[in-house]
Amino acid sequence: YKDVYGKGKPIDIDPRDRKLSFSAIKVLASRYLLKDAKTWRFKETPQMMFRRVAHAIAEAEFVYCRNKGNSDEYCSEATKFWEEKFYEIMSDLRFLPNSPTLMNAGTRLGILSACFVIPVRDAITTPEGDGIYDAVRAQAIIFQQGGGTGFDFSELRPEGDIVASTGGVASGPISFMKMFDANTDVIKQGGKRRGANMGVLHVWHPDIEKFIDAKSGKLKDINLQNFNISVGVYDYFMDAVIKKSKVPLINPRRTNVRPDLGNDSRFYIISKARHYLNEDWVQEAILEELESKGGSIWIDETVMVTIDEAMAIAEDKDAIVKYEDASKLFEKIVRNAWDSGDPGLLFVDTINRRHPVWYLGKINATNPCGEQPLLPWESCNLGSIDLSKYVYIDSEGMPRIAWRQLAEDLRVIARFMDNVIDVAKWPLPQLEQAIKRTRKIGVGVMGWAYMLIKLGIPYDSVDAIYLAYHLAEWIEYNLALASIELAKERGSFPIYDSSKYKPTWLTAKPLEELLNIAGIKDRPSKKVLELLSDRPLVNWNYIEKLRKEVGMRNATLTSIAPTGTISILAGTSSSIEPIFAVAYERHVTVGTFIEIDPLFLEYLRKYELDNADMIKLVAERGSLSEIPFVPRSLKTLFRTAHDIEPKWHVLHQAVWQQWVCAGVSKTVNLRFDATVEDVREVYILAWLLGCKGITVYRDKSKAQQVIYVGVKM
Ligand code: ADP
């Protein structure tokens, strides 16, 4: 405040800024609040930052309003109206957009989205700008402004393969990845954030073993430190693991059938023809295409092949390098994930089966933390609601959920997120073109663990799972309504096709099915059914009718991000994760913090246990499970990530995923003594439950981790 208001002026702290925790202020001061380039003094307070963002994002309103022929005066009023709404939800910390929006909105920098996927074709550069070094350039530009990038490296020819133009040998995807990694190291010095990447290699690639080993064993604290890596696996692969059969490794370059086709189309065909033909929806789509286009498969808007060609591509003997035991590869994957956290898995079939605009092509990669499966050049802006702020105490002293207020806020949020796409400045034309055809947005949640604690529901309980499922449905429902409403006002996203569009709500698995797969026999308690009885009814038939009549403004609506930073700002638990520890040390770019969970402290006070000895003991252990004199109810409510059995972690991810259009970022945190077998079970369960990907992290398995539990004070 001194910095902003200058010397001599009385310091009048905005009461809303007083709600921010010490860590929140530290984080804001480090990179979010604008500073004067010369004096390095702050130019804004946190409230001024929220105002800057609200103002910048509301500007889109003015343009839409004017385009409809309204007067300037009227449009200024309307813009102001929405600016106030946007400011209110942010300053009350009920909703926060992803970091790039907070950092860049209303400034010279234009990237407002956190998630990007960049194509990497098998060429040094290409005229279209999607070769290897074009991708390196795109990555640098995106990092500079605080975005994160994901890549599928599967199109790169394997190590040792021929380079025709030089007669040399190819170095393969893993060595190219090192260059992307080094690029990240270089850029982070001057950029907005550290830089984060997702590297994907599909399980059919000949270099897959090398990829699986790239970050484990001796290499784990050395290689590809700015990457999360994931193996892209298909249903046929998981089946082969269970049946212990072999799978082909395919060289993306060696093929004689339709050499004119781009690699991406080729893989699309391979996967469609080889692995998808048994899937009803693809078969239907193909048959429909065959009928309408006279016997050919429609790949995307430009490429067509005949069904015979497709089968020939799928069975192209020249392309198959060898056959490998699926279970051997899988064992390697789970052993390394146990050892170092990498690689995770992406379930490519699940992702594509549930991709609402599947007719644009096949998705092969995600952003760094996995919550956004995207097509080449696509991006997505994220924003998260703090669920814990929607718990209130009724007149009888019982905690309840403010369902209607949540619905109202979601309507404002959808608008905010749609505006972000227009207000952003896109540094590469491909990025602008890709986002503007689908207008994908990703509304997510944080504070889920806090909400459960406030409601008195343990995280590892059927009650929590029941509530998650119905809450996720409520969020998706209200956003669908909001997006339809926006379509009425602003038009549908350009490539919307009401007969092809595949809504998320039509592909959600029933809750009973998920519980059965996980072997959960318990049923919800009366308490949860009562909480749910406050929820107004949803009518998906009505939504479908409206959608077909009116359209949709956004191809995807929901996405659950890790909320690593914005949950600190909001003072809540992150994403849908259980609380990590009741006391912990947090390592972030700006320093190390020792923190006691504030909600936990509140409860200790309630029980008059907030004495120094108790706090010291808890901080040393990190968890309450082994501490005497702590009431049982407190122990069950404050069970931490490591106290909770892996199965519950996966279930939470899976139930939220059912109503989420994009993906769910979640880490299944395992105790140090977890076994390889535990990891195997988690990976298989995640696939069976319909997750789009899965990651584990075993405590202390790496030399450096962001948060440590159990600190000696
Ligand atoms: P935040 O809380 O800062 O908004 P999240 O932790 O929710 O961000 O992460 C959301 C996404 O933002 C990630 O999946 C990734 O795409 C991107 N991201 C996060 N941290 C970084 C980083 N240090 N550098 C680049 N991108 C990042």
Coordinates of C-alpha atoms in Angstrom, one line a residue, residues 15-435:
P15 CA -10.8 -4.6 3.9
R16 CA -11.1 -7.1 1.2
D17 CA -7.3 -7.2 0.9
R18 CA -7.2 -8.1 4.6
K19 CA -8.9 -11.4 3.8
L20 CA -5.8 -12.5 1.9
S21 CA -3.4 -14.8 3.8
F22 CA 0.2 -14.1 4.2
S23 CA 1.1 -16.7 1.5
A24 CA -1.4 -15.2 -0.9
I25 CA 0.2 -11.8 -0.5
K26 CA 3.7 -13.3 -1.0
V27 CA 2.6 -15.0 -4.2
L28 CA 0.8 -11.9 -5.5
A29 CA 3.8 -9.7 -4.8
S30 CA 6.2 -12.1 -6.5
R31 CA 4.7 -12.0 -10.1
Y32 CA 1.1 -11.0 -10.2
L33 CA 0.9 -7.4 -9.0
L34 CA 2.1 -5.0 -11.7
K35 CA 5.4 -3.2 -10.9
D36 CA 6.9 0.0 -12.4
A37 CA 9.6 -1.1 -14.8
K38 CA 12.0 1.6 -13.6
T39 CA 11.5 2.0 -9.9
W40 CA 10.4 -1.6 -9.4
R41 CA 7.7 -0.4 -7.0
F42 CA 4.2 -1.9 -7.0
K43 CA 1.7 -0.2 -9.2
E44 CA -1.3 -2.0 -7.8
T45 CA -2.8 -3.6 -4.7
P46 CA -4.6 -7.0 -4.9
Q47 CA -8.0 -5.3 -5.3
M48 CA -6.6 -3.1 -8.0
M49 CA -5.5 -6.3 -9.8
F50 CA -9.0 -7.8 -9.6
R51 CA -10.3 -4.5 -10.9
R52 CA -7.8 -4.5 -13.8
V53 CA -8.8 -8.0 -14.7
A54 CA -12.6 -7.4 -14.4
H55 CA -12.3 -4.3 -16.5
A56 CA -10.3 -5.9 -19.2
I57 CA -12.5 -8.9 -19.5
A58 CA -15.7 -6.8 -19.5
E59 CA -14.4 -4.9 -22.5
A60 CA -15.6 -7.7 -24.8
E61 CA -19.2 -6.9 -23.7
F62 CA -18.9 -3.5 -25.3
V63 CA -18.0 -4.9 -28.6
Y64 CA -20.8 -7.5 -28.6
C65 CA -23.2 -4.8 -27.5
R66 CA -22.2 -2.4 -30.2
N67 CA -22.3 -5.0 -32.9
K68 CA -26.0 -5.4 -32.1
G69 CA -26.6 -1.8 -33.0
N70 CA -27.0 -0.5 -29.4
S71 CA -25.9 3.0 -28.5
D72 CA -22.5 3.7 -26.9
E73 CA -24.2 4.9 -23.7
Y74 CA -26.3 1.8 -23.3
C75 CA -23.3 -0.4 -24.1
S76 CA -21.1 1.4 -21.5
E77 CA -23.7 0.7 -18.9
A78 CA -24.0 -2.9 -19.8
T79 CA -20.2 -3.3 -19.8
K80 CA -20.0 -1.7 -16.4
F81 CA -22.7 -4.0 -15.1
W82 CA -20.7 -7.1 -16.1
E83 CA -17.4 -5.6 -14.8
E84 CA -19.0 -5.2 -11.4
K85 CA -20.2 -8.8 -11.5
F86 CA -16.8 -10.1 -12.5
Y87 CA -15.1 -8.0 -9.9
E88 CA -17.4 -9.2 -7.2
I89 CA -16.9 -12.9 -7.7
M90 CA -13.1 -12.5 -7.8
S91 CA -12.6 -10.1 -4.9
D92 CA -14.8 -12.3 -2.8
L93 CA -12.5 -15.1 -3.8
R94 CA -15.4 -17.3 -4.9
F95 CA -13.9 -17.6 -8.4
L96 CA -10.4 -17.0 -9.8
P97 CA -9.3 -17.3 -13.4
N98 CA -6.0 -19.1 -14.2
S99 CA -2.7 -17.3 -13.5
P100 CA -2.1 -16.0 -17.0
T101 CA -5.4 -14.1 -16.9
L102 CA -4.6 -12.5 -13.5
M103 CA -1.1 -11.6 -14.6
N104 CA -1.7 -10.4 -18.2
A105 CA -5.3 -9.1 -18.6
G106 CA -5.3 -5.4 -19.3
T107 CA -1.5 -5.3 -19.9
R108 CA 0.6 -5.4 -23.0
L109 CA 1.0 -9.2 -22.8
G110 CA -1.9 -11.0 -24.4
I111 CA -1.9 -14.7 -23.4
L112 CA -4.7 -15.3 -20.9
S113 CA -4.9 -19.1 -21.1
A114 CA -2.9 -21.6 -19.2
C115 CA -3.1 -24.6 -21.5
F116 CA -1.7 -25.1 -25.0
V117 CA -0.9 -28.1 -27.3
I118 CA 1.6 -27.6 -30.0
P119 CA 2.1 -30.0 -33.0
V120 CA 5.5 -31.5 -33.7
R121 CA 5.7 -32.8 -37.2
D122 CA 8.6 -35.0 -38.4
A123 CA 10.6 -32.2 -40.1
I124 CA 13.0 -29.5 -38.9
T125 CA 10.6 -26.8 -40.1
T126 CA 7.6 -26.8 -42.4
P127 CA 5.9 -24.1 -44.5
E128 CA 2.9 -24.4 -42.2
G129 CA 5.0 -23.7 -39.2
D130 CA 4.6 -27.0 -37.4
G131 CA 8.0 -28.6 -37.6
I132 CA 10.2 -29.4 -34.6
Y133 CA 11.9 -26.0 -34.5
D134 CA 8.7 -24.2 -35.2
A135 CA 7.4 -25.9 -32.0
V136 CA 10.4 -24.8 -30.0
R137 CA 9.7 -21.2 -31.1
A138 CA 6.0 -21.5 -30.2
Q139 CA 7.0 -22.9 -26.8
A140 CA 9.2 -20.0 -26.0
I141 CA 6.6 -17.4 -27.0
I142 CA 3.9 -19.1 -24.8
F143 CA 6.2 -19.5 -21.8
Q144 CA 7.3 -15.9 -21.9
Q145 CA 3.7 -15.0 -21.0
G146 CA 3.0 -17.8 -18.5
G147 CA 1.2 -20.5 -20.5
G148 CA 2.1 -24.2 -20.3
T149 CA 2.6 -26.4 -23.3
G150 CA 2.0 -30.1 -24.2
F151 CA 3.4 -32.1 -27.2
D152 CA 2.8 -35.4 -28.8
F153 CA 6.2 -36.6 -30.0
S154 CA 4.9 -39.7 -31.7
E155 CA 5.2 -38.5 -35.2
L156 CA 9.0 -38.2 -34.9
R157 CA 10.8 -41.1 -36.6
P158 CA 12.6 -43.4 -34.1
E159 CA 16.2 -43.2 -33.2
G160 CA 18.5 -44.7 -35.8
D161 CA 16.0 -44.3 -38.6
I162 CA 17.1 -42.8 -42.0
V163 CA 17.1 -39.0 -42.7
A164 CA 16.7 -39.0 -46.5
S165 CA 17.9 -35.5 -47.2
T166 CA 21.3 -36.0 -45.5
G167 CA 21.7 -39.7 -45.6
G168 CA 22.3 -39.5 -41.8
V169 CA 20.4 -41.2 -38.9
A170 CA 17.6 -39.7 -36.9
S171 CA 18.2 -38.9 -33.2
G172 CA 14.6 -39.8 -32.2
P173 CA 12.0 -38.2 -30.1
I174 CA 13.7 -38.4 -26.7
S175 CA 16.8 -36.4 -27.8
F176 CA 14.5 -33.7 -29.3
M177 CA 12.6 -33.5 -26.0
K178 CA 15.8 -32.6 -24.3
M179 CA 16.0 -29.5 -26.5
F180 CA 12.5 -28.5 -25.5
D181 CA 13.5 -29.0 -21.9
A182 CA 16.6 -26.8 -22.3
N183 CA 14.5 -24.2 -24.0
T184 CA 12.3 -24.1 -20.9
D185 CA 15.3 -23.6 -18.6
V186 CA 16.5 -20.7 -20.7
I187 CA 13.2 -18.9 -21.0
K188 CA 12.2 -19.3 -17.3
Q189 CA 14.8 -16.7 -16.2
G190 CA 12.9 -13.9 -17.9
G191 CA 9.4 -15.3 -18.2
K192 CA 6.4 -15.0 -16.0
R193 CA 6.6 -18.6 -14.6
R194 CA 8.9 -21.5 -14.3
G195 CA 7.6 -23.2 -17.4
A196 CA 5.8 -26.6 -17.5
N197 CA 5.5 -29.2 -20.3
M198 CA 3.7 -32.4 -21.0
G199 CA 5.5 -34.8 -23.3
V200 CA 3.5 -37.7 -24.8
L201 CA 4.6 -40.7 -26.7
H202 CA 2.1 -43.2 -27.9
V203 CA 2.6 -46.8 -26.9
W204 CA 3.0 -48.0 -30.5
H205 CA 6.2 -45.9 -31.0
P206 CA 9.4 -47.9 -31.5
D207 CA 11.2 -45.7 -28.9
I208 CA 8.6 -46.3 -26.3
E209 CA 10.9 -48.2 -23.9
K210 CA 13.4 -45.4 -23.9
F211 CA 10.7 -42.9 -23.3
I212 CA 9.3 -44.9 -20.3
D213 CA 12.8 -44.9 -18.8
A214 CA 13.6 -41.2 -19.6
K215 CA 12.9 -39.9 -16.1
S216 CA 13.5 -42.8 -13.8
G217 CA 16.4 -44.6 -12.1
K218 CA 19.6 -42.8 -12.4
L219 CA 18.0 -40.2 -14.6
K220 CA 15.1 -39.2 -12.3
D221 CA 16.5 -36.0 -10.9
I222 CA 18.5 -35.1 -14.0
N223 CA 16.6 -35.6 -17.2
L224 CA 13.6 -33.7 -18.6
Q225 CA 13.0 -31.8 -15.3
N226 CA 10.6 -29.4 -16.9
F227 CA 8.4 -32.2 -18.3
N228 CA 5.7 -34.4 -17.1
I229 CA 5.7 -37.4 -19.3
S230 CA 2.8 -39.7 -20.2
V231 CA 2.4 -42.8 -22.3
G232 CA -0.6 -42.6 -24.7
V233 CA -2.3 -45.9 -24.3
Y234 CA -5.3 -47.4 -26.1
D235 CA -8.0 -49.8 -25.1
Y236 CA -6.4 -52.5 -27.2
F237 CA -3.1 -52.0 -25.2
M238 CA -4.8 -52.3 -21.8
D239 CA -6.7 -55.4 -23.1
A240 CA -3.4 -56.9 -24.2
V241 CA -1.9 -56.2 -20.8
I242 CA -4.6 -58.1 -19.1
K243 CA -4.6 -60.9 -21.7
K244 CA -0.8 -60.9 -21.7
S245 CA -0.6 -60.6 -25.5
K246 CA 1.6 -58.7 -27.9
V247 CA 1.2 -55.3 -29.5
P248 CA 2.9 -53.9 -32.6
L249 CA 5.4 -51.1 -32.6
I250 CA 5.0 -48.9 -35.6
N251 CA 7.4 -46.6 -37.4
P252 CA 5.5 -43.5 -38.2
R253 CA 7.7 -42.8 -41.3
R254 CA 7.7 -46.2 -43.1
T255 CA 4.6 -46.6 -45.1
N256 CA 3.7 -47.2 -48.7
V257 CA 0.0 -46.6 -48.6
R258 CA -1.3 -43.2 -49.5
P259 CA 2.0 -41.4 -48.9
D260 CA 0.3 -38.1 -49.6
L261 CA -1.5 -38.3 -46.3
G262 CA -0.2 -36.3 -43.4
N263 CA 1.0 -38.4 -40.4
D264 CA -1.7 -37.1 -38.2
S265 CA -4.4 -38.4 -40.6
R266 CA -2.5 -41.7 -40.9
F267 CA -2.6 -42.2 -37.2
Y268 CA -6.2 -41.3 -37.1
I269 CA -6.9 -44.0 -39.6
I270 CA -4.7 -46.5 -37.9
S271 CA -6.4 -46.0 -34.6
K272 CA -9.9 -45.8 -36.1
A273 CA -9.5 -48.8 -38.4
R274 CA -7.5 -50.9 -36.0
H275 CA -8.8 -50.1 -32.7
Y276 CA -12.0 -48.1 -33.0
L277 CA -14.0 -50.1 -35.4
N278 CA -15.6 -52.0 -32.6
E279 CA -16.8 -48.9 -31.0
D280 CA -20.4 -48.1 -31.9
W281 CA -20.2 -44.4 -32.2
V282 CA -17.2 -44.5 -34.5
Q283 CA -18.7 -47.2 -36.6
E284 CA -21.8 -45.2 -36.9
A285 CA -19.9 -42.1 -37.8
I286 CA -17.9 -43.9 -40.5
L287 CA -21.0 -45.5 -42.0
E288 CA -22.7 -42.2 -42.1
E289 CA -19.7 -40.7 -43.8
L290 CA -19.5 -43.6 -46.3
E291 CA -23.1 -43.0 -47.2
S292 CA -22.8 -39.3 -47.6
K293 CA -19.5 -39.2 -49.3
G294 CA -19.7 -42.2 -51.5
G295 CA -17.6 -44.8 -49.8
S296 CA -14.8 -43.0 -48.1
I297 CA -13.8 -42.2 -44.6
W298 CA -13.9 -38.6 -43.5
I299 CA -10.9 -37.8 -41.4
D300 CA -11.3 -34.1 -40.9
E301 CA -12.6 -31.4 -43.1
T302 CA -10.0 -31.9 -45.8
V303 CA -8.8 -35.5 -45.9
M304 CA -10.7 -38.5 -47.2
V305 CA -9.6 -42.1 -47.8
T306 CA -11.6 -45.1 -48.9
I307 CA -12.4 -47.8 -46.4
D308 CA -10.0 -50.2 -48.3
E309 CA -7.2 -47.7 -48.1
A310 CA -7.9 -47.3 -44.4
M311 CA -7.7 -51.0 -43.8
A312 CA -4.5 -51.2 -45.8
I313 CA -2.9 -48.4 -43.7
A314 CA -4.0 -50.1 -40.6
E315 CA -2.4 -53.4 -41.7
D316 CA 0.7 -51.9 -43.4
K317 CA 3.3 -54.5 -42.8
D318 CA 6.2 -52.2 -43.7
A319 CA 5.3 -49.9 -40.9
I320 CA 5.4 -52.6 -38.2
V321 CA 8.9 -52.7 -36.7
K322 CA 8.3 -55.5 -34.2
Y323 CA 5.8 -57.0 -31.7
E324 CA 6.3 -56.4 -28.0
D325 CA 4.8 -58.0 -24.9
A326 CA 2.2 -55.5 -23.6
S327 CA 2.6 -56.6 -20.0
K328 CA 6.4 -56.1 -20.3
L329 CA 5.9 -52.5 -21.3
F330 CA 3.2 -52.0 -18.6
E331 CA 5.4 -53.4 -15.9
K332 CA 8.1 -51.0 -16.9
I333 CA 5.7 -48.1 -16.8
V334 CA 4.3 -48.9 -13.3
R335 CA 7.8 -49.7 -11.9
N336 CA 9.1 -46.3 -13.1
A337 CA 6.0 -44.4 -11.9
W338 CA 6.6 -46.0 -8.5
D339 CA 10.2 -45.0 -8.6
S340 CA 9.8 -41.4 -9.8
G341 CA 6.2 -40.4 -10.5
D342 CA 6.8 -40.6 -14.3
P343 CA 5.4 -41.7 -16.7
G344 CA 1.7 -41.2 -16.2
L345 CA -0.8 -42.6 -18.7
L346 CA -3.2 -40.9 -21.1
F347 CA -6.2 -43.1 -22.1
V348 CA -6.4 -42.0 -25.7
D349 CA -9.5 -43.9 -26.6
T350 CA -11.4 -42.5 -23.6
I351 CA -10.3 -39.0 -24.5
N352 CA -11.5 -39.3 -28.1
R353 CA -14.6 -41.2 -27.4
R354 CA -15.7 -38.4 -25.1
H355 CA -14.4 -35.5 -27.1
P356 CA -17.5 -33.3 -27.9
V357 CA -16.1 -32.0 -31.3
W358 CA -14.6 -35.4 -32.3
Y359 CA -15.2 -34.5 -35.9
L360 CA -12.2 -32.2 -35.9
G361 CA -9.8 -35.0 -35.6
K362 CA -8.1 -37.2 -33.0
I363 CA -6.6 -35.8 -29.8
N364 CA -3.1 -37.0 -29.1
A365 CA -1.9 -34.8 -26.2
T366 CA -2.8 -32.7 -23.2
N367 CA -1.4 -29.6 -21.5
P368 CA 1.2 -30.0 -18.7
C369 CA -1.0 -31.1 -15.9
G370 CA -3.4 -33.2 -18.0
E371 CA -6.7 -31.4 -17.5
Q372 CA -6.9 -30.3 -21.1
P373 CA -6.8 -32.9 -23.9
L374 CA -6.4 -30.6 -27.0
L375 CA -6.0 -30.8 -30.8
P376 CA -2.8 -29.2 -32.3
W377 CA -2.6 -25.5 -31.7
E378 CA -5.6 -25.5 -29.4
S379 CA -5.6 -23.7 -26.1
C380 CA -8.0 -23.3 -23.2
N381 CA -8.5 -20.7 -20.5
L382 CA -9.3 -22.0 -17.1
G383 CA -10.9 -20.6 -14.0
S384 CA -11.9 -22.3 -10.8
I385 CA -14.7 -21.9 -8.2
D386 CA -13.9 -22.2 -4.6
L387 CA -16.5 -24.7 -3.5
S388 CA -15.9 -24.2 0.2
K389 CA -17.4 -20.7 -0.1
Y390 CA -20.7 -22.2 -1.0
V391 CA -21.3 -23.9 2.4
Y392 CA -23.5 -22.0 4.8
I393 CA -24.9 -22.7 8.2
D394 CA -28.7 -22.8 8.3
S395 CA -31.0 -21.5 11.2
E396 CA -30.7 -24.9 12.9
G397 CA -26.9 -24.8 12.9
M398 CA -26.6 -27.4 10.1
P399 CA -24.1 -26.9 7.3
R400 CA -25.8 -26.7 3.8
I401 CA -24.8 -26.1 0.2
A402 CA -25.8 -22.9 -1.6
W403 CA -26.9 -24.6 -4.8
R404 CA -28.7 -21.6 -6.3
Q405 CA -26.0 -19.1 -5.6
L406 CA -23.6 -21.5 -7.2
A407 CA -25.8 -21.7 -10.3
E408 CA -26.0 -17.9 -10.5
D409 CA -22.3 -17.5 -10.2
L410 CA -21.7 -20.1 -12.9
R411 CA -23.7 -18.0 -15.3
V412 CA -21.4 -15.0 -14.7
I413 CA -18.3 -17.2 -14.9
A414 CA -19.3 -18.7 -18.3
R415 CA -19.6 -15.2 -19.6
F416 CA -16.3 -14.1 -18.1
M417 CA -14.6 -17.2 -19.7
D418 CA -16.1 -16.6 -23.1
N419 CA -15.0 -13.0 -23.0
V420 CA -11.4 -14.0 -22.2
I421 CA -11.1 -15.6 -25.7
D422 CA -12.0 -12.3 -27.4
V423 CA -9.9 -10.1 -25.1
A424 CA -6.7 -12.2 -25.4
K425 CA -4.1 -11.2 -27.9
W426 CA -2.8 -14.3 -29.7
P427 CA 0.9 -14.2 -30.5
L428 CA 0.6 -16.8 -33.3
P429 CA -2.1 -16.9 -35.9
Q430 CA -2.5 -20.7 -35.6
L431 CA -3.5 -20.2 -31.9
E432 CA -6.1 -17.7 -32.6
Q433 CA -7.6 -19.7 -35.5
A434 CA -7.7 -22.9 -33.4
I435 CA -9.4 -21.4 -30.3

